[in-house]
mmCIF file of C-alpha atoms and ligand atoms in Angstrom:
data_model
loop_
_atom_site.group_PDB
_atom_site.id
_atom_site.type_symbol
_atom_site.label_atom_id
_atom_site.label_comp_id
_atom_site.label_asym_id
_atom_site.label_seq_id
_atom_site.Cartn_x
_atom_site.Cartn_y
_atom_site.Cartn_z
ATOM 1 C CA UNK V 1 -129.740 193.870 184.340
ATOM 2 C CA UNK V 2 -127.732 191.917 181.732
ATOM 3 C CA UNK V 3 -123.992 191.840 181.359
ATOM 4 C CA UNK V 4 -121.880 190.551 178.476
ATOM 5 C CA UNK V 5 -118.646 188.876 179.777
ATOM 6 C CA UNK V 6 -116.213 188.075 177.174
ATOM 7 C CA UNK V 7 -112.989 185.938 176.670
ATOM 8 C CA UNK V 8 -109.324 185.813 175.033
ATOM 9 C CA UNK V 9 -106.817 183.153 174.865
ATOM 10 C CA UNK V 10 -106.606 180.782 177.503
ATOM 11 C CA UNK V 11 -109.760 181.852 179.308
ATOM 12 C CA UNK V 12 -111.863 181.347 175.850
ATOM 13 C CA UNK V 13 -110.415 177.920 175.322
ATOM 14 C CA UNK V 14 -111.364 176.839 179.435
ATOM 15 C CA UNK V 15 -114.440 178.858 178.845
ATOM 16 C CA UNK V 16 -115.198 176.756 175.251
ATOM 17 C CA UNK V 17 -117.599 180.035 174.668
ATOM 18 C CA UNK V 18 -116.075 183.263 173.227
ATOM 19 C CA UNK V 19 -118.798 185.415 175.676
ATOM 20 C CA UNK V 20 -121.638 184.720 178.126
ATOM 21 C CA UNK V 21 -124.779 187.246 178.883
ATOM 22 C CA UNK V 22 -125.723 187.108 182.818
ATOM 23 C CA UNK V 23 -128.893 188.145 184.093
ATOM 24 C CA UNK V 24 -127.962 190.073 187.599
ATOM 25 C CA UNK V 25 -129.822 191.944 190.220
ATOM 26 C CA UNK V 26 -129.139 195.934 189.316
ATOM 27 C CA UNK V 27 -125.406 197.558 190.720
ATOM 28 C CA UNK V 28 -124.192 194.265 190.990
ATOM 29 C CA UNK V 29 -120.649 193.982 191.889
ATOM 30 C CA UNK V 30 -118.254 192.771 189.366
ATOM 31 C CA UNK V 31 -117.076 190.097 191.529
ATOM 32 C CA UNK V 32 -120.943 188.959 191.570
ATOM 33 C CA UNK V 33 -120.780 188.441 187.952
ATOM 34 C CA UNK V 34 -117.576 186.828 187.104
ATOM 35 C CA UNK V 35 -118.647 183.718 189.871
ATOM 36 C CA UNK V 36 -122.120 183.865 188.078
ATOM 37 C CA UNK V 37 -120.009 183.025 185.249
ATOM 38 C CA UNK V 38 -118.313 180.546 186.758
ATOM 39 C CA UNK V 39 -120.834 178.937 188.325
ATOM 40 C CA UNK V 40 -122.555 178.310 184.858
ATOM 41 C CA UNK V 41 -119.254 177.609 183.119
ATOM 42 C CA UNK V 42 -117.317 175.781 185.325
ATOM 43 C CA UNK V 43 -114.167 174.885 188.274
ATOM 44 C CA UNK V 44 -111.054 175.359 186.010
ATOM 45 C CA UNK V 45 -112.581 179.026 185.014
ATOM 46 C CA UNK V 46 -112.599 179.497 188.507
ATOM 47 C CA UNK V 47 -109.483 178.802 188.950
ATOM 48 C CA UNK V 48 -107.696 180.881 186.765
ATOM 49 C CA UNK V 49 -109.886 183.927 187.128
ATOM 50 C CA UNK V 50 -110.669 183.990 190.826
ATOM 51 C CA UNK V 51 -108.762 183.225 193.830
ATOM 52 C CA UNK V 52 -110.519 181.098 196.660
ATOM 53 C CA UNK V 53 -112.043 184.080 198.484
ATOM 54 C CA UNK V 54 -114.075 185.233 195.605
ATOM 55 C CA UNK V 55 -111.359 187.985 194.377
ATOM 56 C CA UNK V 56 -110.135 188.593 190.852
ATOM 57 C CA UNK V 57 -107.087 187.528 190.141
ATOM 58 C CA UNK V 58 -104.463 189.982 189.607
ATOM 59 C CA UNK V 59 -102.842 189.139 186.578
ATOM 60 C CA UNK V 60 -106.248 189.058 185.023
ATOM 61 C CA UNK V 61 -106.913 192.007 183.466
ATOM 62 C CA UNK V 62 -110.241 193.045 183.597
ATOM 63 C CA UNK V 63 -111.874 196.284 181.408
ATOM 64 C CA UNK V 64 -115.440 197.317 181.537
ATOM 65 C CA UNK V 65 -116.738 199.077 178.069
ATOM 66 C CA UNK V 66 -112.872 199.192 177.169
ATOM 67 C CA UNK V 67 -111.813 200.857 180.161
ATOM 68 C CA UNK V 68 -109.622 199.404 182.874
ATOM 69 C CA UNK V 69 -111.080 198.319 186.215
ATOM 70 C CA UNK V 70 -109.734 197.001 189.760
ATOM 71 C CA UNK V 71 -112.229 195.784 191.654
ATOM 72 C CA UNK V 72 -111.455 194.958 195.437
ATOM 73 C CA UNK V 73 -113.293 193.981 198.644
ATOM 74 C CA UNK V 74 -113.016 197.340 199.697
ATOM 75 C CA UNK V 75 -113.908 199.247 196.987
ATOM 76 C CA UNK V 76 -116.126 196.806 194.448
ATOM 77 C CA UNK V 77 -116.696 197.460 190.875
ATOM 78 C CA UNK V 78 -120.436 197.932 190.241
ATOM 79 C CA UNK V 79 -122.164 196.948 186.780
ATOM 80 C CA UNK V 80 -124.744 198.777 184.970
ATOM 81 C CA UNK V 81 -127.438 197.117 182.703
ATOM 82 C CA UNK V 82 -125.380 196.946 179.263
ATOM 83 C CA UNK V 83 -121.695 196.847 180.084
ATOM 84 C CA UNK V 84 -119.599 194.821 178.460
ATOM 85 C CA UNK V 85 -116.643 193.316 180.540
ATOM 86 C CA UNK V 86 -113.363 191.916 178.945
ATOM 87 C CA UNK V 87 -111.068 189.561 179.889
ATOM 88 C CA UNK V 88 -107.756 189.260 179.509
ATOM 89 C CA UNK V 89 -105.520 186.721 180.753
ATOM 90 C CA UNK V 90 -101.495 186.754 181.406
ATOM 91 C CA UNK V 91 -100.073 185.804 178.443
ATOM 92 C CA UNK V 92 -96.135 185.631 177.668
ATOM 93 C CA UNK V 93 -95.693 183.517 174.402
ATOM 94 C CA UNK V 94 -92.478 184.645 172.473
ATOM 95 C CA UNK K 1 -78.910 207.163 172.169
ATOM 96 C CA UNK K 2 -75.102 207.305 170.854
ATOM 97 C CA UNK K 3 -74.865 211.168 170.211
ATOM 98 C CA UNK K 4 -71.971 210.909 167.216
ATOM 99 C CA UNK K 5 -74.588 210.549 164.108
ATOM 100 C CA UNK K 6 -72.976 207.918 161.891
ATOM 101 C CA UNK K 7 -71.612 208.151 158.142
ATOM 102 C CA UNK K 8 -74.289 206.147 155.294
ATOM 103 C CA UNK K 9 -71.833 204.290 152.823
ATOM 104 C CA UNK K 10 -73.144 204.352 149.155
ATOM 105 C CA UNK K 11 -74.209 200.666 149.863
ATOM 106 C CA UNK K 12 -75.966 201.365 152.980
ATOM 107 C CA UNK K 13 -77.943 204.141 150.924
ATOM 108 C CA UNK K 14 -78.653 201.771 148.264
ATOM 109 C CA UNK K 15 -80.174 199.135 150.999
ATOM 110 C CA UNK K 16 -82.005 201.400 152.735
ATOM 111 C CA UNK K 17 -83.464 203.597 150.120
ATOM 112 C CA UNK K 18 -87.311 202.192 149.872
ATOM 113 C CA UNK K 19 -87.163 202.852 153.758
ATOM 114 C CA UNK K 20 -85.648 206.402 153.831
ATOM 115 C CA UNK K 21 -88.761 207.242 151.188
ATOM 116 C CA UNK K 22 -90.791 207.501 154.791
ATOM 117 C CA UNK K 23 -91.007 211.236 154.420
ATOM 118 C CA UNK K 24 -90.531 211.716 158.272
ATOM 119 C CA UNK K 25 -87.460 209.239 158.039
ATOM 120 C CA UNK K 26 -85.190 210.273 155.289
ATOM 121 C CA UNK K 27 -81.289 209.927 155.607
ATOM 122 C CA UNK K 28 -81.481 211.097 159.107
ATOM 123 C CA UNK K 29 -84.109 208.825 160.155
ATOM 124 C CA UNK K 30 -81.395 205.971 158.940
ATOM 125 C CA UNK K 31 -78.741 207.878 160.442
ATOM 126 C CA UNK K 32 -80.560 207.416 163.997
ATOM 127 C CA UNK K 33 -81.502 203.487 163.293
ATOM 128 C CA UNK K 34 -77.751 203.351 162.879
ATOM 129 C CA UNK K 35 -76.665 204.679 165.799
ATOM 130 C CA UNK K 36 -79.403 202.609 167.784
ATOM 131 C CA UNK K 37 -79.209 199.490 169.678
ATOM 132 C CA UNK K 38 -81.483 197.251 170.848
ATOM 133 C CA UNK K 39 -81.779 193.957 173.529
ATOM 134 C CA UNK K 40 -83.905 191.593 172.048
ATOM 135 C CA UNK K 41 -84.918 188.377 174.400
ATOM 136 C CA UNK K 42 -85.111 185.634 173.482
ATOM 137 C CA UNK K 43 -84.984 184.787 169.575
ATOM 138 C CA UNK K 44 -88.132 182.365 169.271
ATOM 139 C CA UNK K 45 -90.932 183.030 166.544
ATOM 140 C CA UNK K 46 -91.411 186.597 168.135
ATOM 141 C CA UNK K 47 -88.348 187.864 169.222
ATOM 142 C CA UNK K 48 -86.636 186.045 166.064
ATOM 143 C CA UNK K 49 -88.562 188.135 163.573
ATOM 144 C CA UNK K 50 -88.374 191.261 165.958
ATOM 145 C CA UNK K 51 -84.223 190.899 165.082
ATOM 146 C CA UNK K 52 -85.056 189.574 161.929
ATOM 147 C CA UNK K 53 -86.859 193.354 160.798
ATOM 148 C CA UNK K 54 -84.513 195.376 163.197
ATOM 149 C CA UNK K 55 -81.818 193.724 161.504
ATOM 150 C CA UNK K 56 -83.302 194.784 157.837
ATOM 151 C CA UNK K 57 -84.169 197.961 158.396
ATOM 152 C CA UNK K 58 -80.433 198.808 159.683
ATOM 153 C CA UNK K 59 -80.675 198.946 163.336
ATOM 154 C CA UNK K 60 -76.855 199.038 163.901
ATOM 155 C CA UNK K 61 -76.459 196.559 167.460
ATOM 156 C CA UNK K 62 -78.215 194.112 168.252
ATOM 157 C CA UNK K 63 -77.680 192.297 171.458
ATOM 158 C CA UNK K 64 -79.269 188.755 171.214
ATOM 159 C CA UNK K 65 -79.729 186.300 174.210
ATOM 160 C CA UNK K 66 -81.090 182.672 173.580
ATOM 161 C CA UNK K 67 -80.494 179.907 175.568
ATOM 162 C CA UNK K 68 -79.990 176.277 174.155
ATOM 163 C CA UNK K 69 -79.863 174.809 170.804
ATOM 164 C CA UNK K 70 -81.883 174.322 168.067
ATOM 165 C CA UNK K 71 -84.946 171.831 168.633
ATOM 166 C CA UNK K 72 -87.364 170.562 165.596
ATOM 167 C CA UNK K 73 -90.345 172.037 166.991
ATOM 168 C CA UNK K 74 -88.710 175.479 166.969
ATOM 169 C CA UNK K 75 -88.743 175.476 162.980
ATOM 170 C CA UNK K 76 -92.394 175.935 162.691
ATOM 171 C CA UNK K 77 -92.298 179.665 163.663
ATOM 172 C CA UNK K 78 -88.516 180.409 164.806
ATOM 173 C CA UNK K 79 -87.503 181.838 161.597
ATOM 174 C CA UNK K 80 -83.611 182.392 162.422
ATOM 175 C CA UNK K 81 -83.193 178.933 163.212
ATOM 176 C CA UNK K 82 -82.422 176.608 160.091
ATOM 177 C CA UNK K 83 -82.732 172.780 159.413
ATOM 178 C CA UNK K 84 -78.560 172.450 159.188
ATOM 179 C CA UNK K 85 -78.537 174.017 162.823
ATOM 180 C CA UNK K 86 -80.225 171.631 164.588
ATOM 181 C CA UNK K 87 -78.883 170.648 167.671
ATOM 182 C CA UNK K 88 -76.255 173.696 167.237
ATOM 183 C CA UNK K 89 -76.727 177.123 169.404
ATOM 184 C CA UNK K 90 -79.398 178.969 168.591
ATOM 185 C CA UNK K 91 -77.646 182.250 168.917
ATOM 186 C CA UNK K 92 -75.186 180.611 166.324
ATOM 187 C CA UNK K 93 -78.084 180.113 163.847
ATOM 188 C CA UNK K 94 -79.583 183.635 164.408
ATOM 189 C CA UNK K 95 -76.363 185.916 163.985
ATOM 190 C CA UNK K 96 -75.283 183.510 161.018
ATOM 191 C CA UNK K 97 -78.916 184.606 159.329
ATOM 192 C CA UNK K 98 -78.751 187.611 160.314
ATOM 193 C CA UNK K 99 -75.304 188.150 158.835
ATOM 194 C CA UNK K 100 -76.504 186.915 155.498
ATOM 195 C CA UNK K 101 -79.209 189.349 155.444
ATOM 196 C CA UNK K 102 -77.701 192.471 156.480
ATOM 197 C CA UNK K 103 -73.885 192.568 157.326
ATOM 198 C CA UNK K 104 -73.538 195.888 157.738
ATOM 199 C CA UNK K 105 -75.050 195.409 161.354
ATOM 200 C CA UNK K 106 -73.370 194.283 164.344
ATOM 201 C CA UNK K 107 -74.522 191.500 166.207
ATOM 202 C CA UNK K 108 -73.500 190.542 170.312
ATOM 203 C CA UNK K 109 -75.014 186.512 171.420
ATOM 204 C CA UNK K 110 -75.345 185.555 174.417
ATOM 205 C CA UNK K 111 -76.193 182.108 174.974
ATOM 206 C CA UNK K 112 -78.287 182.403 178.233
ATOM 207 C CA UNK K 113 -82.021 183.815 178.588
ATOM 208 C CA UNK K 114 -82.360 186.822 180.719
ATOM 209 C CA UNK K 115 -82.603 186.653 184.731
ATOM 210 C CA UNK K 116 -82.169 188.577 187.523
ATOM 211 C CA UNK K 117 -78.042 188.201 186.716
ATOM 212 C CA UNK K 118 -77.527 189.592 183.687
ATOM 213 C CA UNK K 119 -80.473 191.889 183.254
ATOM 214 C CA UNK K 120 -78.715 194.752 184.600
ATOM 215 C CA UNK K 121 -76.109 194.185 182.264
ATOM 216 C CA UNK K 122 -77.249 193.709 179.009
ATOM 217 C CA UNK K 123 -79.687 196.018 179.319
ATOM 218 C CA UNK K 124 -77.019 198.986 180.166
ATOM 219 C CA UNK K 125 -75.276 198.071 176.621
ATOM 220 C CA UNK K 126 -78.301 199.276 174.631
ATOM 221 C CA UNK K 127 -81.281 202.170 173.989
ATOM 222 C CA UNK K 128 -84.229 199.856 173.554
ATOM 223 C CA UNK K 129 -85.523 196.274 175.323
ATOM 224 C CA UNK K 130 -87.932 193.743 173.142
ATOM 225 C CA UNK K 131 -89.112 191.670 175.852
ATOM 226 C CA UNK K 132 -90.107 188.646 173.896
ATOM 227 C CA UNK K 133 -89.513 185.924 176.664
ATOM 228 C CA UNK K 134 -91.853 182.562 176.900
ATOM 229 C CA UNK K 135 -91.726 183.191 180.850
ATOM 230 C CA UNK K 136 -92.878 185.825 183.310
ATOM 231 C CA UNK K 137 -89.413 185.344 185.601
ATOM 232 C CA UNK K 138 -87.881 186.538 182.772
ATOM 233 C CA UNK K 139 -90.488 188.912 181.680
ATOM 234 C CA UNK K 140 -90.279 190.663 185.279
ATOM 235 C CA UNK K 141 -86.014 191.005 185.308
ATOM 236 C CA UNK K 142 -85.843 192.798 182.252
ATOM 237 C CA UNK K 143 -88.929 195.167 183.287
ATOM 238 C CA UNK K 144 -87.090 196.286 186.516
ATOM 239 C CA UNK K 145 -83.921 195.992 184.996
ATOM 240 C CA UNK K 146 -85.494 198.534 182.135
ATOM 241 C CA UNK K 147 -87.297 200.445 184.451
ATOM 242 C CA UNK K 148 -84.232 201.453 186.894
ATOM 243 C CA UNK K 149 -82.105 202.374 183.422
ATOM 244 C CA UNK K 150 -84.646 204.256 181.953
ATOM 245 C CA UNK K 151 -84.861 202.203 178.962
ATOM 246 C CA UNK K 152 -88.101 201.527 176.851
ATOM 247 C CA UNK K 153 -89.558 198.129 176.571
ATOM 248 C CA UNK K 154 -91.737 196.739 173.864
ATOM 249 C CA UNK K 155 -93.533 193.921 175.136
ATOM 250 C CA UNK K 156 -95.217 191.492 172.801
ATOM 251 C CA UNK K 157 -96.800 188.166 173.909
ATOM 252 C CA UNK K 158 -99.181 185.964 171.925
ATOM 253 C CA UNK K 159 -100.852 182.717 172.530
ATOM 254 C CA UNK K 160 -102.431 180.370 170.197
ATOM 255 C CA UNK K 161 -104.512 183.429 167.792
ATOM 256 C CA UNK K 162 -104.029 185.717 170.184
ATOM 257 C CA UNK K 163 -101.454 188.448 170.603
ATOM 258 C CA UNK K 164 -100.951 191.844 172.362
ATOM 259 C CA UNK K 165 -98.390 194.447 172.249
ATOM 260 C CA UNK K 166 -97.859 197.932 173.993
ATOM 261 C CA UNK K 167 -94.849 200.090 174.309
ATOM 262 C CA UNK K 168 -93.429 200.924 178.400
ATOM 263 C CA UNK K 169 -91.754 203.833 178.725
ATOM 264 C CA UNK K 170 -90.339 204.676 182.640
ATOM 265 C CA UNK K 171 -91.725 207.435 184.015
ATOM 266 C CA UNK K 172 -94.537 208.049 181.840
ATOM 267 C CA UNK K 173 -96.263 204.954 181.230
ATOM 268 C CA UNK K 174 -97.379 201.841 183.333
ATOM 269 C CA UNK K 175 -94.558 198.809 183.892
ATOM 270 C CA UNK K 176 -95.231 195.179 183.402
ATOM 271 C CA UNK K 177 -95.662 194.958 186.923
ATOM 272 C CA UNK K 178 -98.555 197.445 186.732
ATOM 273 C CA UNK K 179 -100.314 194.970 184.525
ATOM 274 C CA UNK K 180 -99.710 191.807 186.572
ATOM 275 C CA UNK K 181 -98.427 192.636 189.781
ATOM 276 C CA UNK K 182 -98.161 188.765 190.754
ATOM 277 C CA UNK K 183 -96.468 185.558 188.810
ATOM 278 C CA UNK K 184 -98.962 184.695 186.741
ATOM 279 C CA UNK K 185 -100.297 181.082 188.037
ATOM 280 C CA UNK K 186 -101.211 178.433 185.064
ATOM 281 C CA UNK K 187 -98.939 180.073 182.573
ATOM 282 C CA UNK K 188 -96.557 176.891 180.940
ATOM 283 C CA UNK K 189 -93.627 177.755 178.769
ATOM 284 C CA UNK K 190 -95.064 175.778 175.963
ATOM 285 C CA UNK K 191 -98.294 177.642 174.232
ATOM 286 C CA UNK K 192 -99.935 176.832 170.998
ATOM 287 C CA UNK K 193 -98.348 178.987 168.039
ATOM 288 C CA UNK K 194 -98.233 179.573 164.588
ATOM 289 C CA UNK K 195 -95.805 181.505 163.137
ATOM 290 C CA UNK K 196 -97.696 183.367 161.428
ATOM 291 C CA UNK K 197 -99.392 184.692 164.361
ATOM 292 C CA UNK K 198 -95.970 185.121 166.512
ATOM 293 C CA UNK K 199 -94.397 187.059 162.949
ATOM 294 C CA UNK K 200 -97.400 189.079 162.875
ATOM 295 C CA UNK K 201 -97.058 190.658 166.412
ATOM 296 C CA UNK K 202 -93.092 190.959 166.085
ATOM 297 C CA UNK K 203 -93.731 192.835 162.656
ATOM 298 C CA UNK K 204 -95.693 195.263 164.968
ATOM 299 C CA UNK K 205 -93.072 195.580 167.742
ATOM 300 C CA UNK K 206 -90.574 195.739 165.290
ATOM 301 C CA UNK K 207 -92.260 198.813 164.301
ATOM 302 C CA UNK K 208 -92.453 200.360 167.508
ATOM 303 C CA UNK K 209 -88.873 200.160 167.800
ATOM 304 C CA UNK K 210 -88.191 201.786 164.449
ATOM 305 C CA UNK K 211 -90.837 204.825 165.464
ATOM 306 C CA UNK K 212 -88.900 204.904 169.189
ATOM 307 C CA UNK K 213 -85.854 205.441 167.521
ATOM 308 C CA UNK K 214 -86.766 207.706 164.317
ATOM 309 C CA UNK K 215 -89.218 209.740 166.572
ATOM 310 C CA UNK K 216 -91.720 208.856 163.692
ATOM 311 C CA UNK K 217 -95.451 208.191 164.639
ATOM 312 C CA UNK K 218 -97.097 207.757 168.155
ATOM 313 C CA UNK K 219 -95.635 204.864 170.212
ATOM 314 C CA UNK K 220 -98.242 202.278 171.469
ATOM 315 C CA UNK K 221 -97.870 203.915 174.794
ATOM 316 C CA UNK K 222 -100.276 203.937 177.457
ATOM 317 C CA UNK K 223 -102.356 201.553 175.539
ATOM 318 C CA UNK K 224 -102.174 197.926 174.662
ATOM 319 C CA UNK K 225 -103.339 196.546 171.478
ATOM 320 C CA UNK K 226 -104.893 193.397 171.940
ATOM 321 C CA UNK K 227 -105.408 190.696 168.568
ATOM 322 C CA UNK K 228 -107.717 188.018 167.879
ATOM 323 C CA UNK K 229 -106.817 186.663 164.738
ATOM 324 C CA UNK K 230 -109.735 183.911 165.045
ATOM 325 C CA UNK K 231 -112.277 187.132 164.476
ATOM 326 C CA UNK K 232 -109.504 189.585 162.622
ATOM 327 C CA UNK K 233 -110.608 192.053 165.860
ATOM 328 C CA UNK K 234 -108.307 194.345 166.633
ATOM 329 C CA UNK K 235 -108.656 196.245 170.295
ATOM 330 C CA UNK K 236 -106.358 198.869 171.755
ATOM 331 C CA UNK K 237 -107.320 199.427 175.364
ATOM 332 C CA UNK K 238 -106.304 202.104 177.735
ATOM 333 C CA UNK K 239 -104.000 200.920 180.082
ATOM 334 C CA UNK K 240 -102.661 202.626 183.366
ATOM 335 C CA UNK K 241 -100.395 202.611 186.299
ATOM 336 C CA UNK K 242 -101.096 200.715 189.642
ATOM 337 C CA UNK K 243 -101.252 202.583 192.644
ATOM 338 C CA UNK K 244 -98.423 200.976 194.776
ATOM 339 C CA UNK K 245 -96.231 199.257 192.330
ATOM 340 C CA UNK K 246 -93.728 197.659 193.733
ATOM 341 C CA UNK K 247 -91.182 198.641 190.412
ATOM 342 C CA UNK K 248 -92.349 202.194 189.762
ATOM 343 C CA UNK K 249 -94.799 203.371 192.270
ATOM 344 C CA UNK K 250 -93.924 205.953 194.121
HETATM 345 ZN ZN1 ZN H 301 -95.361 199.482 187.732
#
């Protein structure tokens, strides 16, 4: 299946892309997809989207198809063939 | 809300009239703004031009709380502070242009940001919060400070083109602590800004305020708008409560 992940403000400029397309095996987790991401685009993504065990970081909001989604160890988030997952990282500029 | 519903001099009509056109706002819409007050932290290029609008359209307090004086890089987008001020307090600059745009509203500084100490505090001596804060410490007082009073918050945050907004209301919408229930890690106080992009998302909570107040419109509740002015794209996403909050879950 193939799964757009897209970025906003600080994550797009670490990133340097605005989104990515993955190629995953089907009902991957979401977890699977953001380190797939990583992986390709590199260790300070990592770092400010997931925390050393693999999880998404809290303050990161995450949406699939516009909709919100926590995705745990316990219960993962699984991905169809089309979604679309946003990120959105903490930001407090004023 | 103060109850009493306040007398509209001549003048005040006069200032006000383009505004009390708004067929749902009228004289008693102005009437309301009047009575209203309204915590706004801190005064940089959003919260500035949050008081800056507040302050036009006749909100009748404002309670302003700024730390520090005025620095040259805070002229590019923090539109209360002036040239002549520099080095002066920056609550100093912002009631003084305040003043010369509307006098007829009344202004409280404080010359400290907002913390766990004096959350509680200034947030009891108004309706409304406008968290417009450059850090999450900050960010979190006022939200359980807000929270425990009952008082809505408008949150608005940008960073470089990017900005989002959404109005928390206790007891019926998410808290800030819903949306990151941990200190952010990475965030620095400095961010890249224009202030155009900062004025553009205090315009917007400055609206929310006005509809909070005047009962006009649907607040940006439940929901958080999210800009990117690189691609003019313009999101407002569904946004819920977290199981287990440690401010408002139950
Ligand atoms: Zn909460």
């Amino acid at each position: 299946m193939k799964v757009t992940v897209q970025f906003e403000a600080q994550l797009r400029q670490v990133a340097a892309i605005n989104e990515l397309q993955v190629e995953l095996p089907d009902r991957d987790s979401l977890q699977s997809a953001l380190q797939c991401v990583c992986d390709q685009l590199g260790e300070s993504l990592h770092e400010r989207l997931l925390t050393a065990d693999g999880q998404v970081r809290p303050s990161v909001m995450v949406f699939v198809n516009d909709r919100p989604v926590v995705s745990s160890v316990s219960e993962p988030h699984q991905l169809i063939d089309g979604d679309v997952v946003l990120l959105l990282p903490p930001i407090s500029g004023g | 809300m103060n109850n009493s519903v306040p007398h509209l001099s001549d003048a005040e009509k006069a200032r006000y009239e383009w505004q009390m056109w708004t067929p749902d706002v009228g004289e008693a819409g102005q009437q309301k703004l009047k009575a209203a007050s309204v915590l706004v932290s801190r005064l940089g290029g959003v919260g500035g031009t949050v008081a800056y609008y507040l302050a036009a359209a006749g909100v009748g307090r404002l309670v302003l709380a700024h730390a520090g004086n005025v620095k040259p890089s805070d002229l590019n987008r923090q539109l209360l502070m002036t040239t002549d001020w520099l080095g002066k307090p920056r609550v100093e600059s912002a009631e003084r242009r305040l003043k010369e745009l509307n006098p007829f509203v009344e202004i409280h500084t404080t010359s400290e940001n907002i913390s766990e100490e004096n959350a509680s505090s200034l947030i009891g001596e108004v309706d409304i919060v406008v968290d417009a804060a450059p850090l999450f410490s900050e960010r979190f007082a006022m939200n359980k400070a807000a929270f425990v009073q009952g008082k809505p918050l408008v949150e608005c945050a940008m960073y470089d083109l990017d900005a989002q907004l959404t109005t928390l209301v206790p007891g019926s919408t998410p808290c800030l602590k819903c949306l990151y229930p941990e200190d952010p890690p990475n965030w620095k106080r400095e961010f890249p800004v224009f202030g155009a992009v900062s004025g553009m998302v205090a315009s917007m909570a400055a609206v929310e305020v006005i509809k909070l107040i005047t009962g006009i419109g649907e607040p940006l509740t439940n929901r958080m708008l999210w800009v990117n002015l690189r691609t003019m794209n313009f999101r407002t996403l569904p946004i819920a409560q977290r199981p287990g909050c440690e401010v408002c879950g139950h």
